[in-house]
PDB file of C-alpha atoms and ligand atoms in Angstrom:
ATOM      1  CA  MET A   1       7.775-116.733-121.264  1.00  0.00           C
ATOM      2  CA  LYS A   2      10.615-116.332-118.815  1.00  0.00           C
ATOM      3  CA  PHE A   3      13.879-118.174-118.467  1.00  0.00           C
ATOM      4  CA  MET A   4      16.454-118.245-115.716  1.00  0.00           C
ATOM      5  CA  VAL A   5      20.078-117.938-116.847  1.00  0.00           C
ATOM      6  CA  ILE A   6      22.281-119.468-114.168  1.00  0.00           C
ATOM      7  CA  ASN A   7      26.046-119.060-114.149  1.00  0.00           C
ATOM      8  CA  GLY A   8      28.284-120.852-111.685  1.00  0.00           C
ATOM      9  CA  PRO A   9      31.600-120.186-109.991  1.00  0.00           C
ATOM     10  CA  ASN A  10      34.190-117.839-111.443  1.00  0.00           C
ATOM     11  CA  LEU A  11      31.953-116.702-114.286  1.00  0.00           C
ATOM     12  CA  ASP A  12      31.692-113.373-112.474  1.00  0.00           C
ATOM     13  CA  MET A  13      35.410-113.145-113.363  1.00  0.00           C
ATOM     14  CA  LEU A  14      34.841-113.234-117.120  1.00  0.00           C
ATOM     15  CA  GLY A  15      37.051-110.659-118.818  1.00  0.00           C
ATOM     16  CA  ILE A  16      39.695-111.172-116.126  1.00  0.00           C
ATOM     17  CA  ARG A  17      40.107-114.958-115.874  1.00  0.00           C
ATOM     18  CA  GLU A  18      41.978-116.925-118.556  1.00  0.00           C
ATOM     19  CA  VAL A  19      41.111-114.500-121.355  1.00  0.00           C
ATOM     20  CA  ASN A  20      42.858-116.797-123.843  1.00  0.00           C
ATOM     21  CA  ILE A  21      40.089-119.352-123.157  1.00  0.00           C
ATOM     22  CA  TYR A  22      37.037-117.299-122.155  1.00  0.00           C
ATOM     23  CA  GLY A  23      37.693-114.043-124.025  1.00  0.00           C
ATOM     24  CA  GLY A  24      37.902-110.430-122.886  1.00  0.00           C
ATOM     25  CA  ASP A  25      34.184-109.749-122.461  1.00  0.00           C
ATOM     26  CA  THR A  26      32.772-109.467-118.951  1.00  0.00           C
ATOM     27  CA  TYR A  27      29.861-111.106-117.127  1.00  0.00           C
ATOM     28  CA  ALA A  28      27.958-107.799-117.488  1.00  0.00           C
ATOM     29  CA  ASN A  29      28.542-107.947-121.272  1.00  0.00           C
ATOM     30  CA  LEU A  30      27.196-111.516-121.296  1.00  0.00           C
ATOM     31  CA  ILE A  31      24.011-110.556-119.467  1.00  0.00           C
ATOM     32  CA  GLU A  32      23.513-107.529-121.748  1.00  0.00           C
ATOM     33  CA  MET A  33      23.861-109.770-124.808  1.00  0.00           C
ATOM     34  CA  ILE A  34      21.437-112.467-123.662  1.00  0.00           C
ATOM     35  CA  THR A  35      18.934-109.914-122.328  1.00  0.00           C
ATOM     36  CA  SER A  36      18.740-108.079-125.653  1.00  0.00           C
ATOM     37  CA  TYR A  37      18.540-111.373-127.548  1.00  0.00           C
ATOM     38  CA  ALA A  38      15.642-112.426-125.314  1.00  0.00           C
ATOM     39  CA  GLU A  39      13.912-109.085-126.045  1.00  0.00           C
ATOM     40  CA  GLU A  40      14.227-109.777-129.783  1.00  0.00           C
ATOM     41  CA  LYS A  41      12.528-113.114-129.139  1.00  0.00           C
ATOM     42  CA  ASN A  42       9.815-111.500-126.980  1.00  0.00           C
ATOM     43  CA  VAL A  43      10.727-113.453-123.886  1.00  0.00           C
ATOM     44  CA  SER A  44      12.421-112.381-120.679  1.00  0.00           C
ATOM     45  CA  ILE A  45      15.403-113.683-118.813  1.00  0.00           C
ATOM     46  CA  VAL A  46      16.401-113.447-115.183  1.00  0.00           C
ATOM     47  CA  PRO A  47      20.154-113.776-114.627  1.00  0.00           C
ATOM     48  CA  PHE A  48      21.648-115.447-111.561  1.00  0.00           C
ATOM     49  CA  GLN A  49      25.299-115.992-110.733  1.00  0.00           C
ATOM     50  CA  SER A  50      26.809-117.643-107.695  1.00  0.00           C
ATOM     51  CA  ASN A  51      30.091-119.140-106.601  1.00  0.00           C
ATOM     52  CA  ILE A  52      28.258-121.324-104.078  1.00  0.00           C
ATOM     53  CA  GLU A  53      26.797-124.723-104.933  1.00  0.00           C
ATOM     54  CA  GLY A  54      23.814-124.567-102.541  1.00  0.00           C
ATOM     55  CA  GLU A  55      22.784-121.159-103.844  1.00  0.00           C
ATOM     56  CA  ILE A  56      22.654-122.605-107.348  1.00  0.00           C
ATOM     57  CA  VAL A  57      20.504-125.492-106.067  1.00  0.00           C
ATOM     58  CA  ASN A  58      18.178-122.935-104.431  1.00  0.00           C
ATOM     59  CA  ALA A  59      18.002-120.871-107.643  1.00  0.00           C
ATOM     60  CA  ILE A  60      16.946-123.970-109.603  1.00  0.00           C
ATOM     61  CA  HIS A  61      14.223-124.650-107.026  1.00  0.00           C
ATOM     62  CA  SER A  62      12.989-121.066-107.227  1.00  0.00           C
ATOM     63  CA  ALA A  63      12.826-121.315-111.035  1.00  0.00           C
ATOM     64  CA  TYR A  64      10.213-124.013-110.418  1.00  0.00           C
ATOM     65  CA  PHE A  65       8.273-122.234-107.671  1.00  0.00           C
ATOM     66  CA  ASP A  66       8.296-118.907-109.556  1.00  0.00           C
ATOM     67  CA  GLY A  67       6.879-120.453-112.716  1.00  0.00           C
ATOM     68  CA  PHE A  68       9.847-120.177-115.079  1.00  0.00           C
ATOM     69  CA  ASP A  69       9.520-121.878-118.459  1.00  0.00           C
ATOM     70  CA  GLY A  70      13.071-123.173-118.591  1.00  0.00           C
ATOM     71  CA  ILE A  71      16.650-122.789-117.505  1.00  0.00           C
ATOM     72  CA  ILE A  72      19.934-122.018-119.254  1.00  0.00           C
ATOM     73  CA  ILE A  73      22.777-123.113-117.024  1.00  0.00           C
ATOM     74  CA  ASN A  74      26.537-122.906-117.117  1.00  0.00           C
ATOM     75  CA  PRO A  75      27.432-124.717-113.896  1.00  0.00           C
ATOM     76  CA  ALA A  76      31.145-123.982-114.567  1.00  0.00           C
ATOM     77  CA  ALA A  77      33.411-126.281-112.516  1.00  0.00           C
ATOM     78  CA  TYR A  78      30.375-127.811-110.757  1.00  0.00           C
ATOM     79  CA  THR A  79      29.527-129.386-114.125  1.00  0.00           C
ATOM     80  CA  HIS A  80      32.194-131.967-113.525  1.00  0.00           C
ATOM     81  CA  TYR A  81      31.229-133.147-110.038  1.00  0.00           C
ATOM     82  CA  SER A  82      27.982-131.728-108.642  1.00  0.00           C
ATOM     83  CA  ILE A  83      25.406-134.435-108.106  1.00  0.00           C
ATOM     84  CA  ALA A  84      23.449-131.891-105.997  1.00  0.00           C
ATOM     85  CA  ILE A  85      22.978-129.598-109.011  1.00  0.00           C
ATOM     86  CA  LEU A  86      22.136-132.578-111.240  1.00  0.00           C
ATOM     87  CA  ASP A  87      19.520-133.731-108.717  1.00  0.00           C
ATOM     88  CA  ALA A  88      18.043-130.207-108.502  1.00  0.00           C
ATOM     89  CA  ILE A  89      17.706-130.054-112.300  1.00  0.00           C
ATOM     90  CA  LYS A  90      15.983-133.448-112.273  1.00  0.00           C
ATOM     91  CA  ALA A  91      13.784-132.455-109.316  1.00  0.00           C
ATOM     92  CA  VAL A  92      12.254-129.405-110.976  1.00  0.00           C
ATOM     93  CA  ASN A  93      11.799-131.151-114.332  1.00  0.00           C
ATOM     94  CA  LEU A  94      12.002-127.874-116.291  1.00  0.00           C
ATOM     95  CA  PRO A  95      13.616-127.897-119.741  1.00  0.00           C
ATOM     96  CA  CYS A  96      17.229-127.046-119.129  1.00  0.00           C
ATOM     97  CA  VAL A  97      20.077-126.409-121.578  1.00  0.00           C
ATOM     98  CA  GLU A  98      23.687-126.564-120.419  1.00  0.00           C
ATOM     99  CA  VAL A  99      26.143-124.089-121.928  1.00  0.00           C
ATOM    100  CA  HIS A 100      29.916-123.887-121.827  1.00  0.00           C
ATOM    101  CA  ILE A 101      31.859-121.001-123.276  1.00  0.00           C
ATOM    102  CA  SER A 102      34.814-123.256-124.027  1.00  0.00           C
ATOM    103  CA  ASN A 103      34.795-126.665-125.661  1.00  0.00           C
ATOM    104  CA  ILE A 104      34.989-128.868-122.562  1.00  0.00           C
ATOM    105  CA  ASN A 105      35.782-131.873-124.753  1.00  0.00           C
ATOM    106  CA  SER A 106      39.009-130.403-126.089  1.00  0.00           C
ATOM    107  CA  ARG A 107      40.532-129.476-122.731  1.00  0.00           C
ATOM    108  CA  ASP A 108      41.580-131.418-119.607  1.00  0.00           C
ATOM    109  CA  GLU A 109      40.342-135.009-119.238  1.00  0.00           C
ATOM    110  CA  PHE A 110      38.324-134.104-116.112  1.00  0.00           C
ATOM    111  CA  ARG A 111      36.301-131.551-118.089  1.00  0.00           C
ATOM    112  CA  LYS A 112      35.029-134.225-120.466  1.00  0.00           C
ATOM    113  CA  ILE A 113      32.619-135.501-117.825  1.00  0.00           C
ATOM    114  CA  SER A 114      29.445-133.531-117.251  1.00  0.00           C
ATOM    115  CA  TYR A 115      27.234-134.744-114.414  1.00  0.00           C
ATOM    116  CA  THR A 116      24.832-131.828-114.680  1.00  0.00           C
ATOM    117  CA  SER A 117      24.064-132.256-118.393  1.00  0.00           C
ATOM    118  CA  GLN A 118      22.573-135.661-117.559  1.00  0.00           C
ATOM    119  CA  GLY A 119      19.478-133.767-116.402  1.00  0.00           C
ATOM    120  CA  CYS A 120      19.417-131.368-119.372  1.00  0.00           C
ATOM    121  CA  ILE A 121      17.749-131.605-122.759  1.00  0.00           C
ATOM    122  CA  GLY A 122      21.086-130.797-124.388  1.00  0.00           C
ATOM    123  CA  ILE A 123      24.479-129.220-124.135  1.00  0.00           C
ATOM    124  CA  ILE A 124      26.225-126.475-126.152  1.00  0.00           C
ATOM    125  CA  ALA A 125      29.960-126.009-125.772  1.00  0.00           C
ATOM    126  CA  GLY A 126      32.753-124.175-127.509  1.00  0.00           C
ATOM    127  CA  PHE A 127      30.945-121.262-129.147  1.00  0.00           C
ATOM    128  CA  GLY A 128      31.784-118.546-126.634  1.00  0.00           C
ATOM    129  CA  PHE A 129      28.999-116.245-125.443  1.00  0.00           C
ATOM    130  CA  PHE A 130      27.073-117.066-128.621  1.00  0.00           C
ATOM    131  CA  GLY A 131      26.276-120.438-127.013  1.00  0.00           C
ATOM    132  CA  TYR A 132      23.802-118.702-124.678  1.00  0.00           C
ATOM    133  CA  LYS A 133      21.820-117.440-127.689  1.00  0.00           C
ATOM    134  CA  MET A 134      21.896-120.948-129.127  1.00  0.00           C
ATOM    135  CA  ALA A 135      20.625-122.268-125.787  1.00  0.00           C
ATOM    136  CA  LEU A 136      17.676-119.848-125.803  1.00  0.00           C
ATOM    137  CA  ASP A 137      16.811-120.864-129.373  1.00  0.00           C
ATOM    138  CA  ALA A 138      17.058-124.524-128.371  1.00  0.00           C
ATOM    139  CA  LEU A 139      14.731-123.985-125.399  1.00  0.00           C
ATOM    140  CA  LEU A 140      12.166-122.079-127.476  1.00  0.00           C
ATOM    141  CA  ASN A 141      12.268-124.777-130.146  1.00  0.00           C
ATOM    142  CA  HIS A 142      11.884-127.503-127.529  1.00  0.00           C
ATOM    143  CA  ILE A 143       8.903-125.779-125.871  1.00  0.00           C
ATOM    144  CA  GLN A 144       7.212-125.151-129.216  1.00  0.00           C
ATOM    145  CA  LYS A 145       7.650-128.784-130.273  1.00  0.00           C
ATOM    146  CA  ASN A 146       6.332-130.101-126.970  1.00  0.00           C
ATOM    147  CA  SER A 147       3.312-127.833-126.457  1.00  0.00           C
TER     148      SER A 147
HETATM  149  C1  LIG B 201      33.164-123.599-118.282  1.00  0.00           C
HETATM  150  C2  LIG B 201      34.046-124.842-118.433  1.00  0.00           C
HETATM  151  C3  LIG B 201      34.342-125.446-117.079  1.00  0.00           C
HETATM  152  O1  LIG B 201      35.166-126.601-117.223  1.00  0.00           O
HETATM  153  C4  LIG B 201      35.086-124.442-116.201  1.00  0.00           C
HETATM  154  O2  LIG B 201      35.301-124.971-114.912  1.00  0.00           O
HETATM  155  C5  LIG B 201      34.399-123.117-116.138  1.00  0.00           C
HETATM  156  C6  LIG B 201      33.779-122.581-117.349  1.00  0.00           C
HETATM  157  C7  LIG B 201      32.914-122.901-119.650  1.00  0.00           C
HETATM  158  O3  LIG B 201      31.990-122.107-119.723  1.00  0.00           O
HETATM  159  O4  LIG B 201      33.636-123.147-120.616  1.00  0.00           O
HETATM  160  O5  LIG B 201      34.441-122.436-115.121  1.00  0.00           O
HETATM  161  O6  LIG B 201      31.905-123.998-117.778  1.00  0.00           O
END
């Protein structure tokens, strides 16, 4: 099985941006962690990061056309206002888990709204990078239950 791990804007700046919120580990560290966790689970992941909304929409479409089994997505700021990304998630109808490194419910009011999670099977927030491992477990559990 293969899963696409999509990260949105400014997540390439992990380790530099707001380290008090997102921690000191980098995007490369994140991909290393989730790749080795996927190996343990005998599945593969393909990482994708973009700061551009349309590129994220295109990546979601290609997950469908390239036969991916599911998507882990941290749409970052787009979470809170991108109907285009929500529509793309709904269009491909692949199981999708939304992850946030921080707890979006304990921060600014505007972060409490997630448009994109309305197309996802669930949402994990506030557990740091570990949330991506939880998302992979959740996807595998979901696929097993529904096959
Ligand atoms: C984030 C939370 C978003 O509100 C923010 O815009 C991000 C990162 C997180 O992972 O905690 O860029 O998605």
